[in-house]
Amino acid sequence: MPKKVASWIASFGLAGLSILALDPLPSRADSPLTSTDLAGAYSDLAAVEWARQYRLMSPLIVDFLLGDRPLGEKAAVINALGWNIDGTNNAEQFLVALARKNEKAPTHLDLGDLTPEDYFWSATSWLWTII
């Protein structure tokens, strides 16, 4: 191998290693859904305040999310429940309620059974399980 090529490969290898050394920690992506305080704009709603205080799914929250409320208010409730799900089963409880609404077992709920809004909330609740 010619000296110039060997020198170039060595330089490139050292540059690559130094870049890796400068940022040794893995990066974490963030989304507007998890980083924006949507709940703050809706703090006058009882469901939002309850969700902020207890961080748990409840009949009040389920009825609110499955009821006829504006999308922004529902997003604020999800946001108020928070993204730290340790020790909670919010997603499972919501899935059971959604299945009950559709008169099916949770294991038999299909995407075709859901309205676009139901699909959004079920996708959001699954987000709770992976964050």
PDB file of N, CA, C and O in Angstrom, residues 18-97:
ATOM      1  N   SER A  18     -11.911  10.108  17.001  1.00  0.00           N
ATOM      2  CA  SER A  18     -12.035  11.303  17.836  1.00  0.00           C
ATOM      3  C   SER A  18     -13.472  11.827  17.849  1.00  0.00           C
ATOM      4  O   SER A  18     -13.946  12.331  18.859  1.00  0.00           O
ATOM      5  N   ILE A  19     -14.181  11.701  16.750  1.00  0.00           N
ATOM      6  CA  ILE A  19     -15.586  12.103  16.722  1.00  0.00           C
ATOM      7  C   ILE A  19     -16.395  11.226  17.662  1.00  0.00           C
ATOM      8  O   ILE A  19     -17.218  11.705  18.438  1.00  0.00           O
ATOM      9  N   LEU A  20     -16.144   9.928  17.626  1.00  0.00           N
ATOM     10  CA  LEU A  20     -16.843   9.020  18.526  1.00  0.00           C
ATOM     11  C   LEU A  20     -16.493   9.310  19.983  1.00  0.00           C
ATOM     12  O   LEU A  20     -17.338   9.214  20.862  1.00  0.00           O
ATOM     13  N   ALA A  21     -15.241   9.670  20.226  1.00  0.00           N
ATOM     14  CA  ALA A  21     -14.829   9.953  21.602  1.00  0.00           C
ATOM     15  C   ALA A  21     -15.478  11.221  22.143  1.00  0.00           C
ATOM     16  O   ALA A  21     -15.729  11.336  23.340  1.00  0.00           O
ATOM     17  N   LEU A  22     -15.763  12.183  21.275  1.00  0.00           N
ATOM     18  CA  LEU A  22     -16.388  13.418  21.714  1.00  0.00           C
ATOM     19  C   LEU A  22     -17.857  13.238  22.092  1.00  0.00           C
ATOM     20  O   LEU A  22     -18.401  13.993  22.881  1.00  0.00           O
ATOM     21  N   ASP A  23     -18.513  12.240  21.523  1.00  0.00           N
ATOM     22  CA  ASP A  23     -19.928  12.000  21.800  1.00  0.00           C
ATOM     23  C   ASP A  23     -20.140  10.525  22.144  1.00  0.00           C
ATOM     24  O   ASP A  23     -20.730   9.784  21.375  1.00  0.00           O
ATOM     25  N   PRO A  24     -19.671  10.098  23.313  1.00  0.00           N
ATOM     26  CA  PRO A  24     -19.738   8.672  23.634  1.00  0.00           C
ATOM     27  C   PRO A  24     -21.126   8.198  24.053  1.00  0.00           C
ATOM     28  O   PRO A  24     -21.400   7.021  24.047  1.00  0.00           O
ATOM     29  N   LEU A  25     -22.021   9.116  24.431  1.00  0.00           N
ATOM     30  CA  LEU A  25     -23.337   8.699  24.897  1.00  0.00           C
ATOM     31  C   LEU A  25     -24.312   8.603  23.738  1.00  0.00           C
ATOM     32  O   LEU A  25     -24.283   9.429  22.827  1.00  0.00           O
ATOM     33  N   PRO A  26     -25.176   7.603  23.764  1.00  0.00           N
ATOM     34  CA  PRO A  26     -26.162   7.511  22.688  1.00  0.00           C
ATOM     35  C   PRO A  26     -27.138   8.682  22.763  1.00  0.00           C
ATOM     36  O   PRO A  26     -27.481   9.157  23.840  1.00  0.00           O
ATOM     37  N   SER A  27     -27.555   9.137  21.621  1.00  0.00           N
ATOM     38  CA  SER A  27     -28.514  10.242  21.571  1.00  0.00           C
ATOM     39  C   SER A  27     -29.922   9.695  21.696  1.00  0.00           C
ATOM     40  O   SER A  27     -30.204   8.581  21.300  1.00  0.00           O
ATOM     41  N   ARG A  28     -30.815  10.513  22.242  1.00  0.00           N
ATOM     42  CA  ARG A  28     -32.215  10.129  22.361  1.00  0.00           C
ATOM     43  C   ARG A  28     -33.050  11.145  21.596  1.00  0.00           C
ATOM     44  O   ARG A  28     -32.894  12.339  21.763  1.00  0.00           O
ATOM     45  N   ALA A  29     -33.918  10.635  20.782  1.00  0.00           N
ATOM     46  CA  ALA A  29     -34.799  11.513  20.025  1.00  0.00           C
ATOM     47  C   ALA A  29     -35.933  12.002  20.929  1.00  0.00           C
ATOM     48  O   ALA A  29     -36.301  11.349  21.881  1.00  0.00           O
ATOM     49  N   ASP A  30     -36.437  13.156  20.617  1.00  0.00           N
ATOM     50  CA  ASP A  30     -37.551  13.711  21.359  1.00  0.00           C
ATOM     51  C   ASP A  30     -38.617  14.105  20.353  1.00  0.00           C
ATOM     52  O   ASP A  30     -38.322  14.324  19.185  1.00  0.00           O
ATOM     53  N   SER A  31     -39.838  14.163  20.791  1.00  0.00           N
ATOM     54  CA  SER A  31     -40.904  14.567  19.888  1.00  0.00           C
ATOM     55  C   SER A  31     -41.698  15.696  20.526  1.00  0.00           C
ATOM     56  O   SER A  31     -41.701  15.839  21.746  1.00  0.00           O
ATOM     57  N   PRO A  32     -42.399  16.469  19.710  1.00  0.00           N
ATOM     58  CA  PRO A  32     -43.226  17.537  20.275  1.00  0.00           C
ATOM     59  C   PRO A  32     -44.284  16.998  21.238  1.00  0.00           C
ATOM     60  O   PRO A  32     -44.644  17.656  22.194  1.00  0.00           O
ATOM     61  N   LEU A  33     -44.758  15.790  20.993  1.00  0.00           N
ATOM     62  CA  LEU A  33     -45.773  15.213  21.869  1.00  0.00           C
ATOM     63  C   LEU A  33     -45.246  15.011  23.279  1.00  0.00           C
ATOM     64  O   LEU A  33     -45.966  15.207  24.248  1.00  0.00           O
ATOM     65  N   THR A  34     -43.981  14.646  23.409  1.00  0.00           N
ATOM     66  CA  THR A  34     -43.436  14.392  24.740  1.00  0.00           C
ATOM     67  C   THR A  34     -42.739  15.598  25.351  1.00  0.00           C
ATOM     68  O   THR A  34     -42.540  15.640  26.553  1.00  0.00           O
ATOM     69  N   SER A  35     -42.356  16.562  24.545  1.00  0.00           N
ATOM     70  CA  SER A  35     -41.578  17.682  25.089  1.00  0.00           C
ATOM     71  C   SER A  35     -42.366  18.986  25.231  1.00  0.00           C
ATOM     72  O   SER A  35     -41.859  19.942  25.792  1.00  0.00           O
ATOM     73  N   THR A  36     -43.583  19.033  24.741  1.00  0.00           N
ATOM     74  CA  THR A  36     -44.395  20.240  24.829  1.00  0.00           C
ATOM     75  C   THR A  36     -45.420  20.091  25.955  1.00  0.00           C
ATOM     76  O   THR A  36     -46.085  19.064  26.047  1.00  0.00           O
ATOM     77  N   ASP A  37     -45.544  21.105  26.783  1.00  0.00           N
ATOM     78  CA  ASP A  37     -46.511  21.067  27.880  1.00  0.00           C
ATOM     79  C   ASP A  37     -47.888  21.475  27.360  1.00  0.00           C
ATOM     80  O   ASP A  37     -48.333  22.605  27.527  1.00  0.00           O
ATOM     81  N   LEU A  38     -48.568  20.530  26.719  1.00  0.00           N
ATOM     82  CA  LEU A  38     -49.914  20.794  26.207  1.00  0.00           C
ATOM     83  C   LEU A  38     -50.908  20.964  27.349  1.00  0.00           C
ATOM     84  O   LEU A  38     -51.864  21.726  27.240  1.00  0.00           O
ATOM     85  N   ALA A  39     -50.670  20.257  28.439  1.00  0.00           N
ATOM     86  CA  ALA A  39     -51.608  20.273  29.559  1.00  0.00           C
ATOM     87  C   ALA A  39     -51.720  21.659  30.191  1.00  0.00           C
ATOM     88  O   ALA A  39     -52.780  22.026  30.695  1.00  0.00           O
ATOM     89  N   GLY A  40     -50.648  22.422  30.162  1.00  0.00           N
ATOM     90  CA  GLY A  40     -50.666  23.748  30.775  1.00  0.00           C
ATOM     91  C   GLY A  40     -51.723  24.657  30.191  1.00  0.00           C
ATOM     92  O   GLY A  40     -52.325  25.468  30.900  1.00  0.00           O
ATOM     93  N   ALA A  41     -51.983  24.528  28.912  1.00  0.00           N
ATOM     94  CA  ALA A  41     -52.984  25.369  28.252  1.00  0.00           C
ATOM     95  C   ALA A  41     -54.409  24.959  28.585  1.00  0.00           C
ATOM     96  O   ALA A  41     -55.344  25.702  28.335  1.00  0.00           O
ATOM     97  N   TYR A  42     -54.558  23.766  29.157  1.00  0.00           N
ATOM     98  CA  TYR A  42     -55.889  23.246  29.472  1.00  0.00           C
ATOM     99  C   TYR A  42     -56.031  22.938  30.959  1.00  0.00           C
ATOM    100  O   TYR A  42     -56.804  22.065  31.348  1.00  0.00           O
ATOM    101  N   SER A  43     -55.320  23.647  31.797  1.00  0.00           N
ATOM    102  CA  SER A  43     -55.335  23.351  33.231  1.00  0.00           C
ATOM    103  C   SER A  43     -56.689  23.642  33.882  1.00  0.00           C
ATOM    104  O   SER A  43     -56.917  23.235  35.021  1.00  0.00           O
ATOM    105  N   ASP A  44     -57.575  24.306  33.165  1.00  0.00           N
ATOM    106  CA  ASP A  44     -58.910  24.567  33.712  1.00  0.00           C
ATOM    107  C   ASP A  44     -59.830  23.353  33.597  1.00  0.00           C
ATOM    108  O   ASP A  44     -60.914  23.338  34.182  1.00  0.00           O
ATOM    109  N   LEU A  45     -59.409  22.316  32.885  1.00  0.00           N
ATOM    110  CA  LEU A  45     -60.221  21.110  32.738  1.00  0.00           C
ATOM    111  C   LEU A  45     -59.941  20.137  33.881  1.00  0.00           C
ATOM    112  O   LEU A  45     -58.785  19.841  34.186  1.00  0.00           O
ATOM    113  N   ALA A  46     -61.002  19.627  34.496  1.00  0.00           N
ATOM    114  CA  ALA A  46     -60.856  18.697  35.630  1.00  0.00           C
ATOM    115  C   ALA A  46     -60.074  17.451  35.237  1.00  0.00           C
ATOM    116  O   ALA A  46     -59.242  16.959  36.016  1.00  0.00           O
ATOM    117  N   ALA A  47     -60.299  16.940  34.027  1.00  0.00           N
ATOM    118  CA  ALA A  47     -59.596  15.723  33.591  1.00  0.00           C
ATOM    119  C   ALA A  47     -58.089  15.973  33.481  1.00  0.00           C
ATOM    120  O   ALA A  47     -57.282  15.113  33.833  1.00  0.00           O
ATOM    121  N   VAL A  48     -57.709  17.139  33.017  1.00  0.00           N
ATOM    122  CA  VAL A  48     -56.292  17.476  32.903  1.00  0.00           C
ATOM    123  C   VAL A  48     -55.661  17.570  34.292  1.00  0.00           C
ATOM    124  O   VAL A  48     -54.591  17.012  34.545  1.00  0.00           O
ATOM    125  N   GLU A  49     -56.313  18.251  35.190  1.00  0.00           N
ATOM    126  CA  GLU A  49     -55.766  18.389  36.543  1.00  0.00           C
ATOM    127  C   GLU A  49     -55.685  17.044  37.264  1.00  0.00           C
ATOM    128  O   GLU A  49     -54.717  16.767  37.965  1.00  0.00           O
ATOM    129  N   TRP A  50     -56.696  16.207  37.087  1.00  0.00           N
ATOM    130  CA  TRP A  50     -56.673  14.884  37.701  1.00  0.00           C
ATOM    131  C   TRP A  50     -55.506  14.069  37.143  1.00  0.00           C
ATOM    132  O   TRP A  50     -54.755  13.440  37.888  1.00  0.00           O
ATOM    133  N   ALA A  51     -55.363  14.098  35.818  1.00  0.00           N
ATOM    134  CA  ALA A  51     -54.282  13.352  35.172  1.00  0.00           C
ATOM    135  C   ALA A  51     -52.912  13.855  35.630  1.00  0.00           C
ATOM    136  O   ALA A  51     -52.006  13.057  35.878  1.00  0.00           O
ATOM    137  N   ARG A  52     -52.767  15.162  35.763  1.00  0.00           N
ATOM    138  CA  ARG A  52     -51.497  15.725  36.244  1.00  0.00           C
ATOM    139  C   ARG A  52     -51.183  15.301  37.666  1.00  0.00           C
ATOM    140  O   ARG A  52     -50.042  15.031  38.010  1.00  0.00           O
ATOM    141  N   GLN A  53     -52.205  15.270  38.503  1.00  0.00           N
ATOM    142  CA  GLN A  53     -51.980  14.952  39.909  1.00  0.00           C
ATOM    143  C   GLN A  53     -51.683  13.473  40.129  1.00  0.00           C
ATOM    144  O   GLN A  53     -50.766  13.127  40.869  1.00  0.00           O
ATOM    145  N   TYR A  54     -52.455  12.585  39.491  1.00  0.00           N
ATOM    146  CA  TYR A  54     -52.340  11.161  39.791  1.00  0.00           C
ATOM    147  C   TYR A  54     -51.558  10.357  38.771  1.00  0.00           C
ATOM    148  O   TYR A  54     -51.079   9.270  39.076  1.00  0.00           O
ATOM    149  N   ARG A  55     -51.468  10.837  37.526  1.00  0.00           N
ATOM    150  CA  ARG A  55     -50.711  10.164  36.463  1.00  0.00           C
ATOM    151  C   ARG A  55     -51.192   8.744  36.181  1.00  0.00           C
ATOM    152  O   ARG A  55     -50.427   7.893  35.753  1.00  0.00           O
ATOM    153  N   LEU A  56     -52.464   8.497  36.451  1.00  0.00           N
ATOM    154  CA  LEU A  56     -53.029   7.168  36.239  1.00  0.00           C
ATOM    155  C   LEU A  56     -54.323   7.256  35.451  1.00  0.00           C
ATOM    156  O   LEU A  56     -55.080   8.197  35.590  1.00  0.00           O
ATOM    157  N   MET A  57     -54.561   6.218  34.664  1.00  0.00           N
ATOM    158  CA  MET A  57     -55.819   6.110  33.945  1.00  0.00           C
ATOM    159  C   MET A  57     -56.918   5.870  34.973  1.00  0.00           C
ATOM    160  O   MET A  57     -56.709   5.182  35.962  1.00  0.00           O
ATOM    161  N   SER A  58     -58.069   6.472  34.764  1.00  0.00           N
ATOM    162  CA  SER A  58     -59.204   6.313  35.668  1.00  0.00           C
ATOM    163  C   SER A  58     -60.468   6.341  34.820  1.00  0.00           C
ATOM    164  O   SER A  58     -60.412   6.704  33.644  1.00  0.00           O
ATOM    165  N   PRO A  59     -61.617   5.997  35.406  1.00  0.00           N
ATOM    166  CA  PRO A  59     -62.858   6.115  34.632  1.00  0.00           C
ATOM    167  C   PRO A  59     -63.082   7.532  34.097  1.00  0.00           C
ATOM    168  O   PRO A  59     -63.551   7.702  32.973  1.00  0.00           O
ATOM    169  N   LEU A  60     -62.716   8.544  34.881  1.00  0.00           N
ATOM    170  CA  LEU A  60     -62.842   9.928  34.425  1.00  0.00           C
ATOM    171  C   LEU A  60     -62.020  10.158  33.158  1.00  0.00           C
ATOM    172  O   LEU A  60     -62.505  10.735  32.176  1.00  0.00           O
ATOM    173  N   ILE A  61     -60.792   9.677  33.166  1.00  0.00           N
ATOM    174  CA  ILE A  61     -59.892   9.881  32.016  1.00  0.00           C
ATOM    175  C   ILE A  61     -60.373   9.067  30.818  1.00  0.00           C
ATOM    176  O   ILE A  61     -60.401   9.568  29.685  1.00  0.00           O
ATOM    177  N   VAL A  62     -60.744   7.828  31.034  1.00  0.00           N
ATOM    178  CA  VAL A  62     -61.231   6.982  29.937  1.00  0.00           C
ATOM    179  C   VAL A  62     -62.464   7.606  29.297  1.00  0.00           C
ATOM    180  O   VAL A  62     -62.544   7.721  28.067  1.00  0.00           O
ATOM    181  N   ASP A  63     -63.429   8.015  30.115  1.00  0.00           N
ATOM    182  CA  ASP A  63     -64.638   8.637  29.569  1.00  0.00           C
ATOM    183  C   ASP A  63     -64.310   9.910  28.793  1.00  0.00           C
ATOM    184  O   ASP A  63     -64.897  10.181  27.743  1.00  0.00           O
ATOM    185  N   PHE A  64     -63.364  10.666  29.306  1.00  0.00           N
ATOM    186  CA  PHE A  64     -62.959  11.897  28.639  1.00  0.00           C
ATOM    187  C   PHE A  64     -62.349  11.587  27.269  1.00  0.00           C
ATOM    188  O   PHE A  64     -62.705  12.194  26.264  1.00  0.00           O
ATOM    189  N   LEU A  65     -61.420  10.624  27.234  1.00  0.00           N
ATOM    190  CA  LEU A  65     -60.728  10.299  25.989  1.00  0.00           C
ATOM    191  C   LEU A  65     -61.640   9.640  24.964  1.00  0.00           C
ATOM    192  O   LEU A  65     -61.481   9.853  23.762  1.00  0.00           O
ATOM    193  N   LEU A  66     -62.587   8.840  25.418  1.00  0.00           N
ATOM    194  CA  LEU A  66     -63.482   8.153  24.488  1.00  0.00           C
ATOM    195  C   LEU A  66     -64.753   8.948  24.204  1.00  0.00           C
ATOM    196  O   LEU A  66     -65.553   8.556  23.364  1.00  0.00           O
ATOM    197  N   GLY A  67     -64.919  10.067  24.893  1.00  0.00           N
ATOM    198  CA  GLY A  67     -66.096  10.899  24.707  1.00  0.00           C
ATOM    199  C   GLY A  67     -65.941  11.875  23.558  1.00  0.00           C
ATOM    200  O   GLY A  67     -64.960  11.866  22.812  1.00  0.00           O
ATOM    201  N   ASP A  68     -66.902  12.729  23.439  1.00  0.00           N
ATOM    202  CA  ASP A  68     -66.958  13.700  22.342  1.00  0.00           C
ATOM    203  C   ASP A  68     -66.328  15.021  22.772  1.00  0.00           C
ATOM    204  O   ASP A  68     -67.020  16.022  22.981  1.00  0.00           O
ATOM    205  N   ARG A  69     -65.032  15.025  22.951  1.00  0.00           N
ATOM    206  CA  ARG A  69     -64.292  16.227  23.346  1.00  0.00           C
ATOM    207  C   ARG A  69     -63.363  16.627  22.208  1.00  0.00           C
ATOM    208  O   ARG A  69     -62.939  15.784  21.415  1.00  0.00           O
ATOM    209  N   PRO A  70     -62.981  17.892  22.124  1.00  0.00           N
ATOM    210  CA  PRO A  70     -62.034  18.325  21.077  1.00  0.00           C
ATOM    211  C   PRO A  70     -60.683  17.614  21.211  1.00  0.00           C
ATOM    212  O   PRO A  70     -60.240  17.286  22.312  1.00  0.00           O
ATOM    213  N   LEU A  71     -60.063  17.413  20.069  1.00  0.00           N
ATOM    214  CA  LEU A  71     -58.790  16.703  20.013  1.00  0.00           C
ATOM    215  C   LEU A  71     -57.723  17.363  20.890  1.00  0.00           C
ATOM    216  O   LEU A  71     -56.960  16.680  21.565  1.00  0.00           O
ATOM    217  N   GLY A  72     -57.657  18.684  20.901  1.00  0.00           N
ATOM    218  CA  GLY A  72     -56.659  19.386  21.710  1.00  0.00           C
ATOM    219  C   GLY A  72     -56.809  19.092  23.191  1.00  0.00           C
ATOM    220  O   GLY A  72     -55.813  18.924  23.903  1.00  0.00           O
ATOM    221  N   GLU A  73     -58.051  19.015  23.663  1.00  0.00           N
ATOM    222  CA  GLU A  73     -58.290  18.706  25.072  1.00  0.00           C
ATOM    223  C   GLU A  73     -57.852  17.285  25.394  1.00  0.00           C
ATOM    224  O   GLU A  73     -57.262  17.022  26.443  1.00  0.00           O
ATOM    225  N   LYS A  74     -58.136  16.359  24.488  1.00  0.00           N
ATOM    226  CA  LYS A  74     -57.734  14.969  24.700  1.00  0.00           C
ATOM    227  C   LYS A  74     -56.207  14.837  24.695  1.00  0.00           C
ATOM    228  O   LYS A  74     -55.636  14.120  25.520  1.00  0.00           O
ATOM    229  N   ALA A  75     -55.556  15.554  23.789  1.00  0.00           N
ATOM    230  CA  ALA A  75     -54.089  15.526  23.749  1.00  0.00           C
ATOM    231  C   ALA A  75     -53.514  16.092  25.043  1.00  0.00           C
ATOM    232  O   ALA A  75     -52.504  15.597  25.550  1.00  0.00           O
ATOM    233  N   ALA A  76     -54.168  17.107  25.595  1.00  0.00           N
ATOM    234  CA  ALA A  76     -53.704  17.693  26.858  1.00  0.00           C
ATOM    235  C   ALA A  76     -53.816  16.692  28.008  1.00  0.00           C
ATOM    236  O   ALA A  76     -52.943  16.637  28.876  1.00  0.00           O
ATOM    237  N   VAL A  77     -54.866  15.882  28.015  1.00  0.00           N
ATOM    238  CA  VAL A  77     -55.018  14.863  29.053  1.00  0.00           C
ATOM    239  C   VAL A  77     -53.918  13.810  28.928  1.00  0.00           C
ATOM    240  O   VAL A  77     -53.290  13.428  29.927  1.00  0.00           O
ATOM    241  N   ILE A  78     -53.658  13.352  27.716  1.00  0.00           N
ATOM    242  CA  ILE A  78     -52.581  12.370  27.490  1.00  0.00           C
ATOM    243  C   ILE A  78     -51.256  12.974  27.954  1.00  0.00           C
ATOM    244  O   ILE A  78     -50.469  12.331  28.643  1.00  0.00           O
ATOM    245  N   ASN A  79     -51.014  14.226  27.595  1.00  0.00           N
ATOM    246  CA  ASN A  79     -49.796  14.914  27.989  1.00  0.00           C
ATOM    247  C   ASN A  79     -49.699  15.038  29.508  1.00  0.00           C
ATOM    248  O   ASN A  79     -48.634  14.862  30.099  1.00  0.00           O
ATOM    249  N   ALA A  80     -50.824  15.314  30.157  1.00  0.00           N
ATOM    250  CA  ALA A  80     -50.836  15.461  31.616  1.00  0.00           C
ATOM    251  C   ALA A  80     -50.567  14.140  32.322  1.00  0.00           C
ATOM    252  O   ALA A  80     -49.995  14.119  33.413  1.00  0.00           O
ATOM    253  N   LEU A  81     -50.955  13.031  31.706  1.00  0.00           N
ATOM    254  CA  LEU A  81     -50.660  11.724  32.305  1.00  0.00           C
ATOM    255  C   LEU A  81     -49.154  11.505  32.386  1.00  0.00           C
ATOM    256  O   LEU A  81     -48.677  10.803  33.265  1.00  0.00           O
ATOM    257  N   GLY A  82     -48.428  12.123  31.483  1.00  0.00           N
ATOM    258  CA  GLY A  82     -46.972  12.067  31.529  1.00  0.00           C
ATOM    259  C   GLY A  82     -46.407  10.887  30.766  1.00  0.00           C
ATOM    260  O   GLY A  82     -47.127  10.015  30.286  1.00  0.00           O
ATOM    261  N   TRP A  83     -45.099  10.877  30.695  1.00  0.00           N
ATOM    262  CA  TRP A  83     -44.403   9.868  29.889  1.00  0.00           C
ATOM    263  C   TRP A  83     -43.591   8.911  30.738  1.00  0.00           C
ATOM    264  O   TRP A  83     -43.000   7.978  30.238  1.00  0.00           O
ATOM    265  N   ASN A  84     -43.545   9.123  32.033  1.00  0.00           N
ATOM    266  CA  ASN A  84     -42.887   8.179  32.936  1.00  0.00           C
ATOM    267  C   ASN A  84     -43.938   7.159  33.348  1.00  0.00           C
ATOM    268  O   ASN A  84     -44.788   7.428  34.181  1.00  0.00           O
ATOM    269  N   ILE A  85     -43.868   5.985  32.757  1.00  0.00           N
ATOM    270  CA  ILE A  85     -44.928   4.999  32.953  1.00  0.00           C
ATOM    271  C   ILE A  85     -44.571   3.914  33.953  1.00  0.00           C
ATOM    272  O   ILE A  85     -45.325   2.966  34.118  1.00  0.00           O
ATOM    273  N   ASP A  86     -43.446   4.033  34.617  1.00  0.00           N
ATOM    274  CA  ASP A  86     -43.041   3.012  35.575  1.00  0.00           C
ATOM    275  C   ASP A  86     -44.139   2.781  36.602  1.00  0.00           C
ATOM    276  O   ASP A  86     -44.609   3.715  37.243  1.00  0.00           O
ATOM    277  N   GLY A  87     -44.538   1.536  36.747  1.00  0.00           N
ATOM    278  CA  GLY A  87     -45.541   1.187  37.745  1.00  0.00           C
ATOM    279  C   GLY A  87     -46.978   1.464  37.338  1.00  0.00           C
ATOM    280  O   GLY A  87     -47.879   1.354  38.155  1.00  0.00           O
ATOM    281  N   THR A  88     -47.206   1.836  36.093  1.00  0.00           N
ATOM    282  CA  THR A  88     -48.572   2.092  35.645  1.00  0.00           C
ATOM    283  C   THR A  88     -48.947   1.100  34.548  1.00  0.00           C
ATOM    284  O   THR A  88     -48.083   0.469  33.943  1.00  0.00           O
ATOM    285  N   ASN A  89     -50.220   0.977  34.313  1.00  0.00           N
ATOM    286  CA  ASN A  89     -50.702   0.183  33.179  1.00  0.00           C
ATOM    287  C   ASN A  89     -51.750   0.993  32.409  1.00  0.00           C
ATOM    288  O   ASN A  89     -52.786   0.475  32.014  1.00  0.00           O
ATOM    289  N   ASN A  90     -51.462   2.255  32.211  1.00  0.00           N
ATOM    290  CA  ASN A  90     -52.383   3.159  31.525  1.00  0.00           C
ATOM    291  C   ASN A  90     -52.744   2.665  30.132  1.00  0.00           C
ATOM    292  O   ASN A  90     -53.909   2.707  29.737  1.00  0.00           O
ATOM    293  N   ALA A  91     -51.760   2.214  29.378  1.00  0.00           N
ATOM    294  CA  ALA A  91     -52.020   1.769  28.006  1.00  0.00           C
ATOM    295  C   ALA A  91     -52.944   0.562  28.010  1.00  0.00           C
ATOM    296  O   ALA A  91     -53.886   0.493  27.215  1.00  0.00           O
ATOM    297  N   GLU A  92     -52.692  -0.375  28.892  1.00  0.00           N
ATOM    298  CA  GLU A  92     -53.527  -1.576  28.962  1.00  0.00           C
ATOM    299  C   GLU A  92     -54.959  -1.217  29.357  1.00  0.00           C
ATOM    300  O   GLU A  92     -55.925  -1.714  28.760  1.00  0.00           O
ATOM    301  N   GLN A  93     -55.107  -0.345  30.331  1.00  0.00           N
ATOM    302  CA  GLN A  93     -56.450   0.056  30.754  1.00  0.00           C
ATOM    303  C   GLN A  93     -57.205   0.763  29.629  1.00  0.00           C
ATOM    304  O   GLN A  93     -58.399   0.548  29.438  1.00  0.00           O
ATOM    305  N   PHE A  94     -56.493   1.606  28.893  1.00  0.00           N
ATOM    306  CA  PHE A  94     -57.146   2.298  27.792  1.00  0.00           C
ATOM    307  C   PHE A  94     -57.539   1.315  26.694  1.00  0.00           C
ATOM    308  O   PHE A  94     -58.631   1.407  26.128  1.00  0.00           O
ATOM    309  N   LEU A  95     -56.675   0.369  26.387  1.00  0.00           N
ATOM    310  CA  LEU A  95     -56.981  -0.628  25.365  1.00  0.00           C
ATOM    311  C   LEU A  95     -58.208  -1.448  25.754  1.00  0.00           C
ATOM    312  O   LEU A  95     -59.078  -1.709  24.921  1.00  0.00           O
ATOM    313  N   VAL A  96     -58.298  -1.836  27.016  1.00  0.00           N
ATOM    314  CA  VAL A  96     -59.469  -2.586  27.494  1.00  0.00           C
ATOM    315  C   VAL A  96     -60.733  -1.739  27.334  1.00  0.00           C
ATOM    316  O   VAL A  96     -61.767  -2.230  26.866  1.00  0.00           O
ATOM    317  N   ALA A  97     -60.673  -0.473  27.702  1.00  0.00           N
ATOM    318  CA  ALA A  97     -61.836   0.413  27.575  1.00  0.00           C
ATOM    319  C   ALA A  97     -62.213   0.610  26.112  1.00  0.00           C
ATOM    320  O   ALA A  97     -63.401   0.624  25.759  1.00  0.00           O
TER     321      ALA A  97
END
